[in-house]
C-alpha cells in the first residue's frame, strides 16, 4: 500500500493493490472482460463505506480504480484502489490540528488492515450480489453470503475483529440490491466459458484471501433480470368509472365494474370510507379519483388490474 500525505489540507491518498484471478483455461472474449472491469470499478466504489465504518473518525472523500496489470490465459487482473481520506470532523481542505493528523497517520500506518477491508468488503459485496442473482434465477429468497466472508467479520492485520458480522451485514443491506446483483453477474462473466473456473481475490503478495469456487460461480446466471414487483398501485384522477354491480350497505364487497380508458375487464371495486354506498348505489357512470391495484402476470410479462379503490367522486 502506498500513501501520499498532505495533512495540512486534511487529505491523504491511500492506494491498495490486489489481484483478481479467474482460473479459466479458455481465452476470455473482450466484451466479457470489459463488463468485468466495469463491475470491478462499481464494486470497489462501494468499499469506502466499510472503511468509514471501521474507522468512525475517517471520511473517504473520493475513490478511483486503476488497472495495473492484466494478463490473459487464466485471467489475472491487478487492481489499484486509490482513496482520498480525511478527518470526518473537518471540511475537505481545512487545516488540521495535531490530534486529527495523528488519527489519519494511525489509519495509514495499519496498511494490512486497509488491505483486509478492501479485499474482504469487495468479496462480501460480490457474494451478496451472487446470492441475489442466484435467488432471482431460482425464484427463491437470497441466501446469506459465504461464512468465510461475512460470518467471521473483517479482521485487522493482527487478527482482531474491526467489523463484526452484524456491522458488515448492515452495510451490505443498505447497498442497492439490483445494482449489486448486476455488477456481480458481470464480475463473473469471464468464468462462463469454463465450468471449472473459480475466482480468487489475492493480496499484493498473491496470497489467496477470498475464493469463489466453480460450483458456486456456476450458479450465477450469465445475465441478470431484476424481479418484477408482484403488485403495484397507481393513483389516477378524474377517471370515467362504469359501475356494473353495487351494494348500498357495503363498501368493500358487492361492487364491480370497469375503467374503460384503462381496461374493459370487470374487476372488484372498494369504496373509501368517505363515500356513502347508499348514495352511490344505482349510478352506472361516475367521474372519480381512484387507485388501480394491479398484479404482475409472469406469463404475459405485464401488470393486470385486479381491483379499483374509489377515493372520491368528482
Coordinates of C-alpha atoms in Angstrom, one line a residue:
X1 CA 0.0 0.0 0.0
X2 CA 1.3 3.4 -1.0
X3 CA 0.4 6.7 0.6
X4 CA 0.8 10.4 -0.2
X5 CA 0.0 12.8 2.6
X6 CA -1.0 16.4 2.5
X7 CA -2.1 16.5 6.1
X8 CA -2.2 20.3 6.4
X9 CA -5.1 20.3 4.0
X10 CA -6.9 17.3 5.5
X11 CA -6.1 14.9 2.7
X12 CA -4.2 11.7 2.4
X13 CA -4.1 9.4 -0.6
X14 CA -4.1 5.7 0.1
X15 CA -3.5 3.1 -2.6
X16 CA -4.4 -0.5 -2.1
X17 CA -3.2 -3.0 -4.6
X18 CA -4.5 -6.6 -5.0
X19 CA -5.2 -9.2 -7.7
X20 CA -8.4 -10.7 -9.0
X21 CA -7.6 -14.1 -10.5
X22 CA -10.0 -16.1 -12.8
X23 CA -8.8 -19.7 -13.2
X24 CA -10.4 -20.1 -16.6
X25 CA -8.5 -22.2 -19.1
X26 CA -10.1 -20.6 -22.1
X27 CA -9.4 -17.2 -23.7
X28 CA -11.9 -14.7 -22.5
X29 CA -13.8 -12.6 -25.1
X30 CA -13.1 -8.8 -24.9
X31 CA -16.7 -7.8 -24.2
X32 CA -16.8 -10.1 -21.1
X33 CA -13.5 -8.6 -19.8
X34 CA -14.9 -5.1 -20.3
X35 CA -18.1 -6.0 -18.4
X36 CA -16.0 -7.5 -15.6
X37 CA -13.7 -4.4 -15.4
X38 CA -16.7 -2.0 -15.2
X39 CA -18.2 -4.2 -12.5
X40 CA -14.9 -4.2 -10.5
X41 CA -14.9 -0.4 -10.6
X42 CA -18.5 -0.2 -9.5
X43 CA -18.0 -2.7 -6.6
X44 CA -14.8 -1.0 -5.4
X45 CA -16.5 2.4 -5.3
X46 CA -18.8 0.9 -2.6
X47 CA -16.0 -0.3 -0.3
X48 CA -15.3 3.1 1.3
X49 CA -18.5 2.5 3.3
X50 CA -16.7 -0.3 5.1
X51 CA -13.6 1.9 5.6
X52 CA -15.7 4.6 7.2
X53 CA -17.4 2.0 9.4
X54 CA -14.1 0.5 10.5
X55 CA -12.6 4.0 11.3
X56 CA -15.5 6.2 12.6
X57 CA -13.4 9.3 12.6
X58 CA -12.4 8.9 8.9
X59 CA -14.1 10.3 5.9
X60 CA -13.4 9.0 2.4
X61 CA -13.7 11.9 0.1
X62 CA -13.2 10.1 -3.2
X63 CA -12.0 6.8 -4.7
X64 CA -10.6 5.9 -8.1
X65 CA -9.9 2.5 -9.6
X66 CA -6.9 1.6 -11.8
X67 CA -5.7 -1.5 -13.6
X68 CA -2.0 -2.0 -13.0
X69 CA -1.7 -5.3 -15.0
X70 CA -4.0 -7.5 -17.0
X71 CA -2.9 -10.9 -18.3
X72 CA -4.9 -13.5 -20.2
X73 CA -4.6 -17.2 -20.2
X74 CA -6.1 -17.6 -16.9
X75 CA -7.4 -14.0 -16.4
X76 CA -5.2 -12.1 -14.0
X77 CA -6.2 -8.5 -13.1
X78 CA -4.0 -6.5 -10.8
X79 CA -6.2 -3.7 -9.4
X80 CA -5.3 -0.5 -7.5
X81 CA -7.9 1.3 -5.4
X82 CA -6.9 4.9 -4.7
X83 CA -8.8 6.5 -1.8
X84 CA -8.6 10.1 -0.6
X85 CA -9.1 10.1 3.2
X86 CA -9.6 12.9 5.7
X87 CA -10.9 13.5 9.2
X88 CA -14.7 13.3 9.3
X89 CA -14.9 16.3 11.7
X90 CA -13.2 18.6 9.2
X91 CA -14.2 20.1 5.9
X92 CA -12.1 19.0 3.0
X93 CA -9.1 21.4 2.7
X94 CA -9.5 22.6 6.3
X95 CA -6.3 22.8 8.3
X96 CA -5.9 20.0 10.8
X97 CA -4.8 20.1 14.4
X98 CA -2.2 17.6 15.6
X99 CA -4.8 15.1 17.0
X100 CA -6.6 14.9 13.7
X101 CA -3.3 14.4 11.9
X102 CA -2.4 11.5 14.2
X103 CA -5.8 9.8 13.5
X104 CA -5.1 9.8 9.8
X105 CA -1.5 8.7 10.3
X106 CA -2.6 5.8 12.5
X107 CA -5.0 4.6 9.8
X108 CA -2.4 4.8 7.1
X109 CA 0.2 3.0 9.2
X110 CA -2.0 0.0 9.6
X111 CA -1.7 -1.0 5.9
X112 CA -2.6 -4.6 6.4
X113 CA -6.0 -3.6 7.9
X114 CA -6.8 -1.3 5.0
X115 CA -5.9 -4.2 2.6
X116 CA -8.2 -6.5 4.5
X117 CA -11.1 -4.1 4.5
X118 CA -10.9 -3.5 0.7
X119 CA -10.4 -7.2 -0.2
X120 CA -12.9 -8.7 2.2
X121 CA -15.6 -6.0 1.7
X122 CA -15.3 -6.5 -2.1
X123 CA -15.7 -10.2 -1.5
X124 CA -18.8 -9.6 0.7
X125 CA -20.4 -7.3 -1.9
X126 CA -19.7 -9.8 -4.7
X127 CA -21.1 -12.7 -2.7
X128 CA -24.2 -10.8 -1.8
X129 CA -24.7 -9.9 -5.5
X130 CA -24.2 -13.5 -6.5
X131 CA -26.8 -14.6 -4.0
X132 CA -29.3 -12.0 -5.2
X133 CA -28.8 -13.1 -8.8
X134 CA -29.0 -16.8 -8.0
X135 CA -32.2 -16.3 -5.9
X136 CA -33.8 -14.4 -8.8
X137 CA -32.9 -17.2 -11.2
X138 CA -34.3 -19.8 -8.8
X139 CA -37.3 -17.7 -7.7
X140 CA -36.3 -18.1 -4.1
X141 CA -35.1 -15.9 -1.3
X142 CA -31.4 -14.8 -1.3
X143 CA -29.1 -17.0 0.8
X144 CA -26.6 -15.5 3.2
X145 CA -23.1 -14.7 1.8
X146 CA -20.5 -17.4 2.4
X147 CA -19.5 -18.0 6.0
X148 CA -15.8 -17.1 5.4
X149 CA -16.7 -13.6 4.2
X150 CA -19.5 -12.3 6.4
X151 CA -19.9 -14.5 9.4
X152 CA -16.3 -14.0 10.5
X153 CA -16.4 -10.3 10.2
X154 CA -13.4 -8.3 9.0
X155 CA -10.1 -8.5 10.9
X156 CA -7.1 -6.2 11.1
X157 CA -3.5 -7.3 10.5
X158 CA -3.1 -8.8 13.9
X159 CA -6.3 -10.8 13.7
X160 CA -8.5 -8.5 15.8
X161 CA -12.0 -8.0 14.5
X162 CA -12.7 -4.5 13.4
X163 CA -16.0 -5.0 11.7
X164 CA -18.3 -7.6 13.3
X165 CA -20.6 -9.9 11.2
X166 CA -23.6 -7.7 12.1
X167 CA -21.8 -4.5 11.2
X168 CA -20.8 -6.0 7.9
X169 CA -24.3 -7.3 7.1
X170 CA -25.9 -3.9 7.9
X171 CA -23.7 -2.2 5.3
X172 CA -24.5 -4.8 2.8
X173 CA -28.2 -4.5 3.3
X174 CA -28.1 -0.7 2.6
X175 CA -26.5 -1.2 -0.8
X176 CA -28.8 -1.0 -3.9
X177 CA -29.8 -4.7 -4.4
X178 CA -30.4 -4.6 -8.2
X179 CA -27.1 -2.8 -8.9
X180 CA -25.1 -5.1 -6.7
X181 CA -26.6 -8.2 -8.4
X182 CA -26.0 -6.8 -11.9
X183 CA -22.4 -5.9 -11.0
X184 CA -21.8 -9.4 -9.5
X185 CA -23.2 -11.1 -12.6
X186 CA -20.8 -9.0 -14.8
X187 CA -18.0 -9.8 -12.5
X188 CA -18.5 -13.5 -13.1
X189 CA -18.7 -13.3 -16.9
X190 CA -15.0 -14.3 -17.5
X191 CA -15.8 -17.7 -15.9
X192 CA -18.8 -18.5 -18.1
X193 CA -16.8 -20.3 -20.9
X194 CA -15.2 -22.7 -18.5
X195 CA -17.4 -24.6 -16.0
X196 CA -14.4 -25.4 -13.8
X197 CA -13.4 -21.8 -13.4
X198 CA -13.1 -20.2 -10.0
X199 CA -12.4 -16.7 -8.8
X200 CA -9.8 -15.6 -6.2
X201 CA -9.1 -12.3 -4.5
X202 CA -5.4 -12.2 -3.7
X203 CA -3.4 -9.7 -1.6
X204 CA -0.4 -7.8 -3.0
X205 CA 1.8 -10.8 -2.3
X206 CA -0.6 -13.1 -4.4
X207 CA -1.7 -14.8 -1.2
X208 CA -5.3 -16.0 -1.6
X209 CA -7.7 -14.2 0.7
X210 CA -11.2 -14.9 -0.8
X211 CA -12.3 -17.7 -3.1
X212 CA -15.5 -18.3 -5.1
X213 CA -15.3 -21.9 -6.1
X214 CA -16.5 -23.2 -9.5
X215 CA -19.6 -24.9 -8.0
X216 CA -20.8 -21.6 -6.5
X217 CA -19.9 -19.4 -9.5
X218 CA -21.6 -21.8 -11.9
X219 CA -24.9 -21.0 -10.2
X220 CA -24.6 -17.3 -11.1
X221 CA -26.7 -16.5 -14.2
X222 CA -24.9 -15.0 -17.3
X223 CA -27.5 -12.2 -17.4
X224 CA -29.4 -10.6 -14.6
X225 CA -33.1 -9.6 -14.9
X226 CA -34.3 -7.9 -11.7
X227 CA -37.5 -9.4 -10.3
X228 CA -40.7 -7.6 -11.1
X229 CA -42.7 -6.2 -8.2
X230 CA -45.6 -8.6 -7.7
X231 CA -48.1 -5.8 -7.1
X232 CA -48.4 -2.1 -7.7
X233 CA -50.8 0.7 -7.1
X234 CA -51.4 3.7 -9.3
X235 CA -53.3 6.9 -8.3
X236 CA -55.4 8.3 -11.1
X237 CA -57.6 11.4 -11.1
X238 CA -60.8 12.3 -12.9
X239 CA -61.4 8.9 -14.5
X240 CA -64.6 7.6 -16.1
X241 CA -65.8 4.7 -14.0
X242 CA -68.6 2.3 -15.1
X243 CA -70.4 0.5 -12.2
X244 CA -71.7 -2.9 -13.1
X245 CA -72.6 -4.1 -9.6
X246 CA -73.3 -2.3 -6.3
X247 CA -74.4 -2.9 -2.7
X248 CA -76.0 0.0 -0.9
X249 CA -75.0 -1.4 2.5
X250 CA -71.3 -2.3 1.9
X251 CA -68.1 -0.5 0.9
X252 CA -65.7 -3.4 0.3
X253 CA -67.8 -6.1 -1.3
X254 CA -70.6 -6.3 -3.9
X255 CA -69.1 -3.5 -6.1
X256 CA -67.6 -4.1 -9.5
X257 CA -67.1 -2.5 -12.9
X258 CA -64.5 -1.2 -15.4
X259 CA -62.5 1.9 -16.1
X260 CA -62.9 2.0 -19.9
X261 CA -59.9 4.2 -20.6
X262 CA -57.6 1.7 -18.8
X263 CA -59.3 -1.7 -19.1
X264 CA -62.6 -3.3 -20.0
X265 CA -62.4 -6.5 -18.0
X266 CA -64.6 -6.3 -14.9
X267 CA -62.8 -6.0 -11.5
X268 CA -64.0 -5.6 -8.0
X269 CA -64.3 -2.1 -6.5
X270 CA -63.7 -0.9 -3.0
X271 CA -65.1 2.4 -1.7
X272 CA -63.2 4.8 0.5
X273 CA -64.6 5.4 4.0
X274 CA -65.7 8.9 3.0
X275 CA -68.1 7.6 0.3
X276 CA -71.6 6.7 1.3
X277 CA -72.5 3.5 -0.6
X278 CA -76.2 4.2 -0.3
X279 CA -75.9 7.5 -2.3
X280 CA -73.7 5.8 -4.9
X281 CA -75.9 2.8 -5.3
X282 CA -77.8 2.8 -8.6
X283 CA -75.4 5.0 -10.5
X284 CA -73.9 3.5 -13.6
X285 CA -71.3 6.1 -14.6
X286 CA -69.3 8.4 -12.5
X287 CA -66.1 10.6 -12.6
X288 CA -63.8 9.7 -9.8
X289 CA -60.3 9.8 -8.3
X290 CA -59.2 6.2 -8.0
X291 CA -56.4 3.8 -7.1
X292 CA -55.8 0.9 -9.6
X293 CA -54.4 -2.2 -7.9
X294 CA -52.5 -4.5 -10.3
X295 CA -50.8 -7.8 -10.1
X296 CA -47.8 -8.9 -12.2
X297 CA -48.6 -11.7 -14.6
X298 CA -45.5 -13.7 -15.3
X299 CA -46.7 -15.4 -18.5
X300 CA -47.9 -12.1 -20.0
X301 CA -44.9 -10.1 -18.6
X302 CA -47.3 -7.3 -17.7
X303 CA -49.4 -5.9 -14.8
X304 CA -53.1 -6.8 -14.8
X305 CA -55.6 -4.7 -12.9
X306 CA -57.2 -6.7 -10.0
X307 CA -59.1 -4.1 -8.0
X308 CA -60.0 -0.4 -8.0
X309 CA -60.5 1.7 -4.9
X310 CA -62.8 4.7 -5.5
X311 CA -61.4 7.5 -3.4
X312 CA -63.6 10.5 -4.3
X313 CA -66.4 11.3 -6.6
X314 CA -65.6 14.4 -8.8

